[in-house]
């Protein structure tokens, strides 16, 4: 059986069940593909060939996955693409890893990312360069750029990414795959290296909406190791897709998302996606999320504040890199961090420490939390009127490697994904078409109310069936 690496989860499972090929053959096919293509694409940082084949031999239903290099898998590296964790090997499985293993997935390789998930292009990785498989002169997006490049370039059957402000949805859009950011609390964060704990979620990056539903099924649910995962039932997501249709679905078009900064080609694809939904029977309603303009400012207070606290643990004592140039304990902390963290991570730690410092706490952090509540209420109000929202994912398609140098311009990539992250609802990026000029993939975003992934995926599936 040739080219098994092309398969998604659905086809791989069907082929395994029918006995068309074995899990070992499937895994070997991915290994061959990675050997062939990873030198150019750079999606994987490491690949455990022996371990993956052993797991495939042990489980005839095993389907290999690519794992973003900040999720702990026992016995594998977990670097967060940072020099500070180079050489670190994880002693335990994250809850999501335990769950995907129970659901017959194999944790085969570790994929690249922006250092500690801070960035939108994967150019902030300290450990390697990843390019976009659709156009290798361009970035794959970020921070889950390795996951997106692996899936989009057929170097993986599916992948796990994480999304704090857009890091699953934007790279999915750039690399022509499906990416789901689950509602905050739907998926356990235990064993997932924290960036901003009130925003981070693990989610599937896949070749189809059905695959995303299957992988989300494995990930979702209450975990006693993560107090932010409520004990509410997990629907059968694959079942929710049966007979998916847009007929009579009320889709909100948030007017604040159609602004000047939106690239005309991306706008054209988004407009066409809206028309596709309308033609398929959806009722399109213009809605307003009036506090959208503050979302970026709120995010760049809240996320760095939490990051500055979360990253304090990397001090050269317990994990990873330790400076050998220090003669006292203070220097040991300071030098290990100065040598280990890259520039974007340092920028976030400095910003976060500043907004939390006494005298500024109320003015920045306290106010940001209040505005965050207003942003969340905007969504709660519109979801009383519509089933889901339809919006762009990112203002542009994939940009050239090295093209965006200014950090503030880079931050604008997440303009349309950050509000939903702050609100804690669920959203998905689904491939919607290609730009006319450079033939680059562009996704469209659907957003649904918190814990309504069933509804979200049903809309996404119905749309996918139309394009
Ligand atoms: N690009 C955003 C940032 O740099 C979001 C990253 C993410 O979602 N992990 O913070």
Short mmCIF file of N, CA, C and O and ligand atoms in Angstrom, two decimals, residues 68 114 116-121 124 142-144 162-170 195 200 299-300 303 344 348 410-411 413-414 417-418 421, ligand 1:
data_model
loop_
_atom_site.label_atom_id
_atom_site.label_comp_id
_atom_site.label_asym_id
_atom_site.label_seq_id
_atom_site.Cartn_x
_atom_site.Cartn_y
_atom_site.Cartn_z
N UNK A 68 2.69 19.00 19.35
CA UNK A 68 3.39 20.28 19.55
C UNK A 68 4.35 20.15 20.73
O UNK A 68 3.99 19.59 21.77
N UNK A 114 6.57 28.47 17.85
CA UNK A 114 7.22 29.65 18.39
C UNK A 114 7.59 29.36 19.84
O UNK A 114 6.84 28.70 20.56
N UNK A 116 7.80 28.92 23.46
CA UNK A 116 6.75 29.01 24.49
C UNK A 116 5.42 29.48 23.92
O UNK A 116 4.62 30.13 24.62
N UNK A 117 5.19 29.21 22.63
CA UNK A 117 3.91 29.53 21.95
C UNK A 117 3.69 31.03 21.77
O UNK A 117 2.55 31.48 21.61
N UNK A 118 4.78 31.79 21.81
CA UNK A 118 4.66 33.25 21.65
C UNK A 118 5.08 33.64 20.25
O UNK A 118 6.28 33.71 19.94
N UNK A 119 4.09 33.88 19.41
CA UNK A 119 4.38 34.29 18.04
C UNK A 119 3.31 33.83 17.07
O UNK A 119 2.36 33.14 17.46
N UNK A 120 3.47 34.23 15.82
CA UNK A 120 2.46 33.94 14.80
C UNK A 120 3.08 33.42 13.51
O UNK A 120 2.43 33.43 12.46
N UNK A 121 4.33 32.98 13.56
CA UNK A 121 5.00 32.56 12.32
C UNK A 121 5.95 31.38 12.50
O UNK A 121 6.53 30.91 11.54
N UNK A 124 9.93 32.41 15.81
CA UNK A 124 10.51 32.58 17.15
C UNK A 124 11.03 31.27 17.74
O UNK A 124 11.45 31.26 18.90
N UNK A 142 1.73 30.56 13.17
CA UNK A 142 2.19 30.14 14.49
C UNK A 142 1.17 30.49 15.56
O UNK A 142 0.15 31.10 15.27
N UNK A 143 1.38 30.05 16.76
CA UNK A 143 2.60 29.38 17.15
C UNK A 143 2.64 27.88 16.81
O UNK A 143 3.72 27.30 16.82
N UNK A 144 1.48 27.29 16.48
CA UNK A 144 1.48 25.84 16.16
C UNK A 144 1.86 25.62 14.70
O UNK A 144 1.20 24.85 13.98
N UNK A 162 -1.73 24.01 20.25
CA UNK A 162 -2.38 24.76 21.33
C UNK A 162 -2.69 26.16 20.83
O UNK A 162 -2.02 26.68 19.94
N UNK A 163 -3.73 26.73 21.42
CA UNK A 163 -4.21 28.04 21.01
C UNK A 163 -4.42 28.88 22.26
O UNK A 163 -5.17 28.50 23.16
N UNK A 164 -3.73 30.00 22.32
CA UNK A 164 -3.85 30.94 23.43
C UNK A 164 -4.55 32.20 22.94
O UNK A 164 -5.40 32.77 23.63
N UNK A 165 -4.18 32.62 21.72
CA UNK A 165 -4.80 33.79 21.12
C UNK A 165 -5.07 33.61 19.63
O UNK A 165 -5.44 34.56 18.94
N UNK A 166 -4.81 32.40 19.13
CA UNK A 166 -5.02 32.16 17.70
C UNK A 166 -4.10 31.12 17.13
O UNK A 166 -4.13 30.82 15.93
N UNK A 167 -3.28 30.52 17.97
CA UNK A 167 -2.17 29.67 17.52
C UNK A 167 -2.53 28.34 16.90
O UNK A 167 -1.67 27.66 16.37
N UNK A 168 -3.80 27.94 16.95
CA UNK A 168 -4.25 26.79 16.16
C UNK A 168 -4.91 27.30 14.88
O UNK A 168 -4.63 26.83 13.78
N UNK A 169 -5.76 28.31 15.03
CA UNK A 169 -6.60 28.74 13.91
C UNK A 169 -5.79 29.43 12.80
O UNK A 169 -5.99 29.15 11.62
N UNK A 170 -4.88 30.32 13.18
CA UNK A 170 -4.13 31.06 12.15
C UNK A 170 -3.20 30.14 11.35
O UNK A 170 -3.22 30.17 10.11
N UNK A 195 1.51 28.87 29.00
CA UNK A 195 1.87 30.21 28.53
C UNK A 195 0.98 31.18 29.30
O UNK A 195 1.42 31.87 30.21
N UNK A 200 -4.99 29.31 27.45
CA UNK A 200 -4.44 28.15 26.72
C UNK A 200 -5.47 27.03 26.57
O UNK A 200 -6.15 26.67 27.53
N UNK A 299 -5.53 41.51 25.60
CA UNK A 299 -4.73 40.29 25.47
C UNK A 299 -3.27 40.56 25.80
O UNK A 299 -2.63 39.76 26.50
N UNK A 300 -2.73 41.66 25.30
CA UNK A 300 -1.30 41.93 25.52
C UNK A 300 -1.01 42.52 26.90
O UNK A 300 0.09 42.95 27.18
N UNK A 303 -2.15 38.15 28.74
CA UNK A 303 -1.29 37.00 28.38
C UNK A 303 0.14 37.19 28.91
O UNK A 303 0.69 36.27 29.53
N UNK A 344 11.56 37.35 22.09
CA UNK A 344 10.11 37.56 22.25
C UNK A 344 9.67 37.14 23.65
O UNK A 344 8.85 37.81 24.28
N UNK A 348 7.88 39.50 26.54
CA UNK A 348 6.62 39.21 27.23
C UNK A 348 6.81 39.21 28.75
O UNK A 348 5.95 39.67 29.50
N UNK A 410 3.39 41.88 13.93
CA UNK A 410 3.17 40.43 14.11
C UNK A 410 1.95 40.19 15.00
O UNK A 410 1.14 39.30 14.72
N UNK A 411 1.79 41.00 16.05
CA UNK A 411 0.67 40.81 16.98
C UNK A 411 -0.68 40.96 16.27
O UNK A 411 -1.67 40.34 16.67
N UNK A 413 -1.73 39.77 13.62
CA UNK A 413 -2.21 38.53 13.03
C UNK A 413 -3.41 37.95 13.78
O UNK A 413 -4.20 37.20 13.21
N UNK A 414 -3.47 38.22 15.06
CA UNK A 414 -4.48 37.57 15.91
C UNK A 414 -5.69 38.44 16.21
O UNK A 414 -6.47 38.14 17.10
N UNK A 417 -8.89 36.43 16.18
CA UNK A 417 -8.95 35.20 16.98
C UNK A 417 -8.89 35.49 18.47
O UNK A 417 -9.43 34.73 19.27
N UNK A 418 -8.24 36.61 18.84
CA UNK A 418 -8.07 36.93 20.26
C UNK A 418 -9.40 37.19 20.99
O UNK A 418 -9.55 36.72 22.14
N UNK A 421 -10.81 34.01 22.22
CA UNK A 421 -9.96 33.42 23.26
C UNK A 421 -10.23 34.08 24.61
O UNK A 421 -10.33 33.40 25.64
N1 LIG B 1 0.27 35.02 18.40
C1 LIG B 1 -0.26 35.17 19.72
C2 LIG B 1 0.86 35.45 20.69
O1 LIG B 1 1.95 35.57 20.26
C3 LIG B 1 -1.03 33.95 20.12
C4 LIG B 1 -0.13 32.83 20.45
C5 LIG B 1 -0.88 31.60 20.87
O2 LIG B 1 -2.08 31.47 20.65
N2 LIG B 1 -0.15 30.72 21.53
O3 LIG B 1 0.66 35.58 21.84
#
